[in-house]
CSV table of C-alpha atoms and ligand atoms in Angstrom, one decimal:
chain,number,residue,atom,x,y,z
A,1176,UNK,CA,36.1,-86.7,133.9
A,1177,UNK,CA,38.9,-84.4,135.4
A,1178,UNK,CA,39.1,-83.2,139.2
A,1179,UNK,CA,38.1,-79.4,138.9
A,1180,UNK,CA,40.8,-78.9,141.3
A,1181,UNK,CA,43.8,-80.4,140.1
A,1182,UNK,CA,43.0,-81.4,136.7
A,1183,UNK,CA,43.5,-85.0,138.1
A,1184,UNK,CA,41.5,-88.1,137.2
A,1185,UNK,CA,38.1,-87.7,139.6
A,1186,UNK,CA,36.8,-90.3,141.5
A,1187,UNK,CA,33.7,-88.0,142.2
A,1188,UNK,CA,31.1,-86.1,139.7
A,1189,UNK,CA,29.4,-83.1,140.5
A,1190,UNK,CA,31.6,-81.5,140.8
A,1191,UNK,CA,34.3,-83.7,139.8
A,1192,UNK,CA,37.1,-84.6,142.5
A,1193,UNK,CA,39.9,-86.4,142.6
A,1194,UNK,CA,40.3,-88.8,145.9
A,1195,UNK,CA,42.5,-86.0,147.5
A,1196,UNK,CA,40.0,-82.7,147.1
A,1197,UNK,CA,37.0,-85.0,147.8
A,1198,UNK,CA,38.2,-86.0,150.7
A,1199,UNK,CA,39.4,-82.5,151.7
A,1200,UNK,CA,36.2,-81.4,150.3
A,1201,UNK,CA,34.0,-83.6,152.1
A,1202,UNK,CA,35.5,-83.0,155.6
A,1203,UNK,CA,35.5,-79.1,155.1
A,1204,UNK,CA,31.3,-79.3,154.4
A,1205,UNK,CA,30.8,-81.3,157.5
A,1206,UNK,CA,32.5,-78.6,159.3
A,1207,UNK,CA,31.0,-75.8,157.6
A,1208,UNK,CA,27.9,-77.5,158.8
A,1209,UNK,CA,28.9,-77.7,162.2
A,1210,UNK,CA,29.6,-73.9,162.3
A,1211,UNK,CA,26.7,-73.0,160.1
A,1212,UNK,CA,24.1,-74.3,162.6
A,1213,UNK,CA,26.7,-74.0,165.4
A,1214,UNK,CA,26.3,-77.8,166.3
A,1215,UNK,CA,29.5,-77.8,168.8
A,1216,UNK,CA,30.5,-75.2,171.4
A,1217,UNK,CA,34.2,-75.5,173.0
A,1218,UNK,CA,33.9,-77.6,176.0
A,1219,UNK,CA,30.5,-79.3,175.1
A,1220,UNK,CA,31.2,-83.2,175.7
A,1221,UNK,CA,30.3,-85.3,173.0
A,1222,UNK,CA,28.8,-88.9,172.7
A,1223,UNK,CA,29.1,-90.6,169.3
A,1224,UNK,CA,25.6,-92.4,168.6
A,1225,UNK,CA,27.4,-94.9,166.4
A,1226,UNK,CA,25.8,-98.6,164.8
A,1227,UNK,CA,29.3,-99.8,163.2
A,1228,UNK,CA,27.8,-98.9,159.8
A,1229,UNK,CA,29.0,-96.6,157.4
A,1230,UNK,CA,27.5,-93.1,158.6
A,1231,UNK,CA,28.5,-93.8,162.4
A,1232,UNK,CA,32.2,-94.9,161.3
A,1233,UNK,CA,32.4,-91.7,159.0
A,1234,UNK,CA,31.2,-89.5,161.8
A,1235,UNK,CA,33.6,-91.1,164.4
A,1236,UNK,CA,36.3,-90.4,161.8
A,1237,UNK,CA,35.4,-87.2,160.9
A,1238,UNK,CA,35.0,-85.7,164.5
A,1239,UNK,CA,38.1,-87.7,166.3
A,1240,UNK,CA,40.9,-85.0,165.3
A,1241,UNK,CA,38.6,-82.3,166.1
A,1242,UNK,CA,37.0,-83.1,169.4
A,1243,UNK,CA,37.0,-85.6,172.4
A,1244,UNK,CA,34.6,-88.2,171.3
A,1245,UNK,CA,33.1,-91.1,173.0
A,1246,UNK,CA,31.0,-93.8,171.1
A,1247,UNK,CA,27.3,-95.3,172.1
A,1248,UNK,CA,25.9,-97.9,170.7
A,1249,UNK,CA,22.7,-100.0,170.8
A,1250,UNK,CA,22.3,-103.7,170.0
A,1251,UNK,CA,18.8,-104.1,169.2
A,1252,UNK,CA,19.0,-107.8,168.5
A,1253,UNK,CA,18.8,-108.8,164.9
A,1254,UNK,CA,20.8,-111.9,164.4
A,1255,UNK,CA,23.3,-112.2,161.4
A,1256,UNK,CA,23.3,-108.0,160.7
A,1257,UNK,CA,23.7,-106.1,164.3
A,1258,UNK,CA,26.8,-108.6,165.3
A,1259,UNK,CA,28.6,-107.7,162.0
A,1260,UNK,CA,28.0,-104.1,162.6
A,1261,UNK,CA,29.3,-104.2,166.1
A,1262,UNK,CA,32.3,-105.9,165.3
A,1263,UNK,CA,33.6,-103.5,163.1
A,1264,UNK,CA,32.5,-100.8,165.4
A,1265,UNK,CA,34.5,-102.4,168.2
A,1266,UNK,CA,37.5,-102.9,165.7
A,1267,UNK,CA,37.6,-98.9,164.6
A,1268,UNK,CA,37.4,-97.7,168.2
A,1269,UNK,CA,40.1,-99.8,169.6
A,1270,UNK,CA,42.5,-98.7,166.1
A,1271,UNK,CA,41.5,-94.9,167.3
A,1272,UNK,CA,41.1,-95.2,171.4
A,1273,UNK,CA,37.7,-94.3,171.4
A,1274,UNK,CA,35.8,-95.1,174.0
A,1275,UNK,CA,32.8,-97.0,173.5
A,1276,UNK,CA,29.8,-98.6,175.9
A,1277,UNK,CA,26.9,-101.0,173.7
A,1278,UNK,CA,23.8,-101.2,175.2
A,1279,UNK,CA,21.5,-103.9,174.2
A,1280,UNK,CA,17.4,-103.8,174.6
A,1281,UNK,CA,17.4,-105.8,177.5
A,1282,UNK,CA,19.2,-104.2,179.5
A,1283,UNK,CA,16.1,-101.5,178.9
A,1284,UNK,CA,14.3,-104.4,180.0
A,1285,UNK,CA,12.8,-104.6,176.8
A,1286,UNK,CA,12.8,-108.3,174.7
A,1287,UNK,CA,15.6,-108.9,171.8
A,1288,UNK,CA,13.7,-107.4,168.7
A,1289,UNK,CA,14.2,-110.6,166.9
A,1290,UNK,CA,12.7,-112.6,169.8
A,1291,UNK,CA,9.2,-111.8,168.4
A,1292,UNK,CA,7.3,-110.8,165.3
A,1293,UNK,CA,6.4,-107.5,164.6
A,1294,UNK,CA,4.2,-106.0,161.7
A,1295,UNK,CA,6.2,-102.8,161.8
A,1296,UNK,CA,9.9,-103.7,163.3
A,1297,UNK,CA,11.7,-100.1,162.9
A,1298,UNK,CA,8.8,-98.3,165.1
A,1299,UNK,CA,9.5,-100.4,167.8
A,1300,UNK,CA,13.2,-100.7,167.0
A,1301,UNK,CA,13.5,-96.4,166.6
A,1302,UNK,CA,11.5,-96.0,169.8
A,1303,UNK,CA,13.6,-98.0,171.9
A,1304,UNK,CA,16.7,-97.3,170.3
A,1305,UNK,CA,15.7,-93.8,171.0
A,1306,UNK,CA,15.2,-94.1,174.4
A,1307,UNK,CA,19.1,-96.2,174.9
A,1308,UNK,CA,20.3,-93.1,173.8
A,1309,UNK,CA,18.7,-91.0,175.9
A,1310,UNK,CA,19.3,-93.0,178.8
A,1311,UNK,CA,22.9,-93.7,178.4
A,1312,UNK,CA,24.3,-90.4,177.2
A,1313,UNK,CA,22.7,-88.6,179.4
A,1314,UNK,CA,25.3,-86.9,181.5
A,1315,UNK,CA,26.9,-85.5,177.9
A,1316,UNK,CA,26.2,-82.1,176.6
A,1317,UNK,CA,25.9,-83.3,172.6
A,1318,UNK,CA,24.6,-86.7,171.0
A,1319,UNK,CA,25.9,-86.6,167.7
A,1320,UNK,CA,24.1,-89.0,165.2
A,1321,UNK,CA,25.1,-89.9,161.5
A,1322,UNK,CA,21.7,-88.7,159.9
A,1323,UNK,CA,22.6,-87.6,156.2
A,1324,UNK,CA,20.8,-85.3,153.8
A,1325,UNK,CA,19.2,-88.0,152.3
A,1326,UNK,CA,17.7,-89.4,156.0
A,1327,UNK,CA,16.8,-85.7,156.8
A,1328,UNK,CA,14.7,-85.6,153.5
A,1329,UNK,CA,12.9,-88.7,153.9
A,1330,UNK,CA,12.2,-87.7,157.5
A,1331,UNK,CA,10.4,-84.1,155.8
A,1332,UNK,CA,8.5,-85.9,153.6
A,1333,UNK,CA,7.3,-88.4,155.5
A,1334,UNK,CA,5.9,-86.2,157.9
A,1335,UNK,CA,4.6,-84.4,155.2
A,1336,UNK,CA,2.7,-87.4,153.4
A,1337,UNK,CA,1.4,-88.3,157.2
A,1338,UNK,CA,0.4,-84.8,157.8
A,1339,UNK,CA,2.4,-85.2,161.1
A,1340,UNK,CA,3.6,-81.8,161.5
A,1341,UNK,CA,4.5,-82.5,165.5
A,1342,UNK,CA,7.1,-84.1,164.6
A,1343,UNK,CA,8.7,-81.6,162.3
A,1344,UNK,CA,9.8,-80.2,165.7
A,1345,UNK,CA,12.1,-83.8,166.3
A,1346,UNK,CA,14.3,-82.7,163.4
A,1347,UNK,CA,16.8,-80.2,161.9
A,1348,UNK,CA,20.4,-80.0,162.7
A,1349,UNK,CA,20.6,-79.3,166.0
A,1350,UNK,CA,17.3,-80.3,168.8
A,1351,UNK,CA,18.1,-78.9,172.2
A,1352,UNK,CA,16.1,-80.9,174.8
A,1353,UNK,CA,15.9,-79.5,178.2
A,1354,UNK,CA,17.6,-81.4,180.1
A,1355,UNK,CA,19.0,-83.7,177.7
A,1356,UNK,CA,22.1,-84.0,175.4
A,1357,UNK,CA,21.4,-81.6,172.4
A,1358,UNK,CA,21.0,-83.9,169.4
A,1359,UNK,CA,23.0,-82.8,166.6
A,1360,UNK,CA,23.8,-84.1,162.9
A,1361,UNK,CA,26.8,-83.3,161.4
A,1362,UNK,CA,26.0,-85.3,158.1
A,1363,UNK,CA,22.8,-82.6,157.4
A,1364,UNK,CA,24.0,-81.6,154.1
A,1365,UNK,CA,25.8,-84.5,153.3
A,1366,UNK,CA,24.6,-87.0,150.6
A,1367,UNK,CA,24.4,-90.4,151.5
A,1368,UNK,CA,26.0,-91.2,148.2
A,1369,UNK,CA,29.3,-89.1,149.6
A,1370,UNK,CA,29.7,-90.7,153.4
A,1371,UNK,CA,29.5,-94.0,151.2
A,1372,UNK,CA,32.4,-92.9,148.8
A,1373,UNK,CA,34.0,-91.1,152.0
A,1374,UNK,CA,34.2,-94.5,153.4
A,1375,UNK,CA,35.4,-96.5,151.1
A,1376,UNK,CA,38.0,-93.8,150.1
A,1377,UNK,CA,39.5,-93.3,153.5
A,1378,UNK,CA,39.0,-97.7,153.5
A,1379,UNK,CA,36.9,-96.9,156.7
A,1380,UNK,CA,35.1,-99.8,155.8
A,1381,UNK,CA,33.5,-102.1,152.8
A,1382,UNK,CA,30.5,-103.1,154.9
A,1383,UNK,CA,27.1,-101.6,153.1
A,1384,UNK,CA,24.8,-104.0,154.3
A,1385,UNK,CA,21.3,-102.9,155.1
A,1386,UNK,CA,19.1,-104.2,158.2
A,1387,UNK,CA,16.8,-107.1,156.9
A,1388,UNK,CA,14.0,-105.0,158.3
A,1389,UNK,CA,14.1,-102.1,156.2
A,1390,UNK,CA,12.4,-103.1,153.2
A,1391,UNK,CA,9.4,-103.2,155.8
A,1392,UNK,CA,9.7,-99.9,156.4
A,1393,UNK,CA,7.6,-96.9,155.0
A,1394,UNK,CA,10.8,-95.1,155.3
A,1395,UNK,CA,12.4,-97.0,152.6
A,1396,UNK,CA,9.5,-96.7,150.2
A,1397,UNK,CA,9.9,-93.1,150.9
A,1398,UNK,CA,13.9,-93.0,150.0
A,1399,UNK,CA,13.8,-95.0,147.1
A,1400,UNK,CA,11.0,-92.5,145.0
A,1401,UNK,CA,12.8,-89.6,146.5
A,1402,UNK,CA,15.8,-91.3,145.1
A,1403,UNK,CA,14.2,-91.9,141.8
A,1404,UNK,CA,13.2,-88.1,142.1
A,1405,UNK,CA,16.6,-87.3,142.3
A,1406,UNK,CA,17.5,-88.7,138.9
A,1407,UNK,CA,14.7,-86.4,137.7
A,1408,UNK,CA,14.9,-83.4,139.2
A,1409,UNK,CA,19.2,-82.9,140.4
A,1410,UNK,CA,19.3,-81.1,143.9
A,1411,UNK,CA,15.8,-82.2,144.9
A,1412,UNK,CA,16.7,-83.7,148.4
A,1413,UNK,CA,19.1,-80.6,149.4
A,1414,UNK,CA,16.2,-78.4,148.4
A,1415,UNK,CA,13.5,-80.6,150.6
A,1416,UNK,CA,15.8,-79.6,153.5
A,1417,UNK,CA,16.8,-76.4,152.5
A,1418,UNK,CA,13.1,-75.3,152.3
A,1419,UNK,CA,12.2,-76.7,156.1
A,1420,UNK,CA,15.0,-75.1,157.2
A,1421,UNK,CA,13.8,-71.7,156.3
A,1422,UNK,CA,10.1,-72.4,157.6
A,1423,UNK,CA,11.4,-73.8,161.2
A,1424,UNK,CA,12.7,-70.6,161.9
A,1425,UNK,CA,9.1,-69.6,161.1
A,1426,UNK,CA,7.5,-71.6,163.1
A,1427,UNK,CA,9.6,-73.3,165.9
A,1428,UNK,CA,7.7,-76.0,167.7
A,1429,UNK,CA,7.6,-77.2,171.5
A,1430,UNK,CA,8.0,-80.3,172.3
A,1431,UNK,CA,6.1,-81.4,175.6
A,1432,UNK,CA,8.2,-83.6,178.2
A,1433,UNK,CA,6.9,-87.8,179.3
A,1434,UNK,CA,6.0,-87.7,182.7
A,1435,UNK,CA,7.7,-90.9,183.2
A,1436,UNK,CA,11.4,-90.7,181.8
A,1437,UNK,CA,11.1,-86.8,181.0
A,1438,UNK,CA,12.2,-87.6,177.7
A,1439,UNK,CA,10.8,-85.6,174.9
A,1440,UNK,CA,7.2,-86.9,173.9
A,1441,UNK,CA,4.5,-85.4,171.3
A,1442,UNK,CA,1.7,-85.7,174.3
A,1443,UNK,CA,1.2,-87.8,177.4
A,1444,UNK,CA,3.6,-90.8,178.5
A,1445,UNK,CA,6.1,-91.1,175.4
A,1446,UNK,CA,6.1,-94.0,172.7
A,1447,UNK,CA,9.4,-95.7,174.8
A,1448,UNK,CA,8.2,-95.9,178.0
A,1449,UNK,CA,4.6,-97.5,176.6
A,1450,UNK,CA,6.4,-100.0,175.4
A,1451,UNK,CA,8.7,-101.1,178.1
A,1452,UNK,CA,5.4,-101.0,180.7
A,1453,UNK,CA,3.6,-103.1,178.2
A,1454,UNK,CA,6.8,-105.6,178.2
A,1455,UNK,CA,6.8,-105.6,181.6
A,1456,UNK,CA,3.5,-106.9,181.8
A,1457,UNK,CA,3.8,-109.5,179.4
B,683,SF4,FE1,15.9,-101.0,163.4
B,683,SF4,FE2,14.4,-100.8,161.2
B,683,SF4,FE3,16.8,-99.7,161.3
B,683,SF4,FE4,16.6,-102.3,161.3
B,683,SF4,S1,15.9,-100.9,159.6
B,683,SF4,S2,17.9,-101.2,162.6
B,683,SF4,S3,14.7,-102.6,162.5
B,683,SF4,S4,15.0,-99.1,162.5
């Protein structure tokens, strides 16, 4: 297969690209996205939620010509993966002088997430991790994440399958939050397949490994049929997104505000703060 470009050999199919226009390519979607859904304004300050792993490292890459960028990361504790992650986070930001603060759950006062056993480790881990990021980028107008097209379709469809349409209003491009950093994802419309071929392309980094914990997770039984999906049915994950998109401007939801750390929260005292009281306590 030929780059439909340049004629050159493609690294890339559909549409074929050499490593040149794919690159080019690639970059030039991420910003389209970022104008389409207006994600940065001149002058908004920006904090890079970044893990070390291959969607952070491509967003910090992607954003560091365009825009001052500092990087926030949070070590949840998971021995022999998070420490790998972290050093390869620390290595990119000191090659680009990017600033970068890790925060680990402790310091939320919460316990290590390895230190005990849980049935479901990634609630726990994506509520506190959740509320780090709140916490610590808080003076900065926009928390950029590394969320791809394929996270943003699992998301939909898990919500769907739970009925859980609440927290339809936690997603889409760009969530303003009172108060708090506007969340943004650059990576909407990007495939996970292309931040992992951006990567190793641009030799950002070789490091695919996964979190031991996510085979435990519903949202991994949810990727790999809408994977399989894929095969069947070409375009089906853009189209999952593409179809919330138009009904949120239908029907944009509220979110209502934890009374505790006035961080966003479907009712009552949010699912972070819960769980720090109840650590507390232990
Ligand atoms: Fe946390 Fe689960 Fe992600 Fe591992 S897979 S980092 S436990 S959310």
């Amino acid at each position: 297969m030929n780059c439909e470009t340049c004629g050159a050999k493609a690294v890339m199919a559909r549409p074929g690209r050499c490593k040149e226009h794919f690159i080019e390519d690639f970059e030039r979607r991420v910003h389209d996205t970022i104008k389409r859904f207006t994600l940065i304004q001149d002058g908004e300050t920006i904090c890079v939620a970044a893990s070390g792993g291959k969607d952070s490292l491509a967003l910090l890459h992607v954003l560091k010509d365009h825009h001052p960028i500092e990087a926030l990361s949070v070590d949840e504790g998971i021995a022999g993966y998070r420490d790998q992650t972290l050093d390869d986070l620390r290595s990119y930001c000191d090659a680009h002088s990017i600033p970068l603060r890790i925060v680990s759950f402790e310091d939320l006062g919460a316990k290590r997430l390895d230190a005990e056993t849980h049935d479901h480790p990634c609630s726990v881990c994506g509520v506190l991790r959740r509320k780090a990021l709140l916490e610590y980028a808080h003076d900065y107008d926009l928390l950029a994440t590394g969320h791809n097209l394929d996270d943003e379709a699992q998301t939909i469809l898990m919500n769907l399958l739970r009925n859980n349409d609440t927290l339809n209003a936690r997603i889409g491009p760009r969530i303003e939050r009172g108060d708090l950093p506007a969340r943004i994802k650059p990576f909407y419309l990007t495939p996970e397949r292309e931040v992992r071929a951006y990567c190793l392309l641009q030799g950002i980094t070789t490091n695919f490994s996964e979190c031991p914990n996510v085979v435990k997770s519903f949202r991994w039984r949810v990727g790999e049929h809408l994977s399989e999906l894929e095969r069947d049915v070409p375009g089906a994950k853009r189209n999952i997104v593409e179809r919330f998109l138009q009904q949120q401007f239908e029907d944009d939801e509220e979110l209502s505000t934890c009374p505790r750390c006035n961080g966003p929260s479907s009712s009552g005292v949010c699912q972070a703060c819960s769980l720090t009281i109840s650590a507390a306590h232990r």
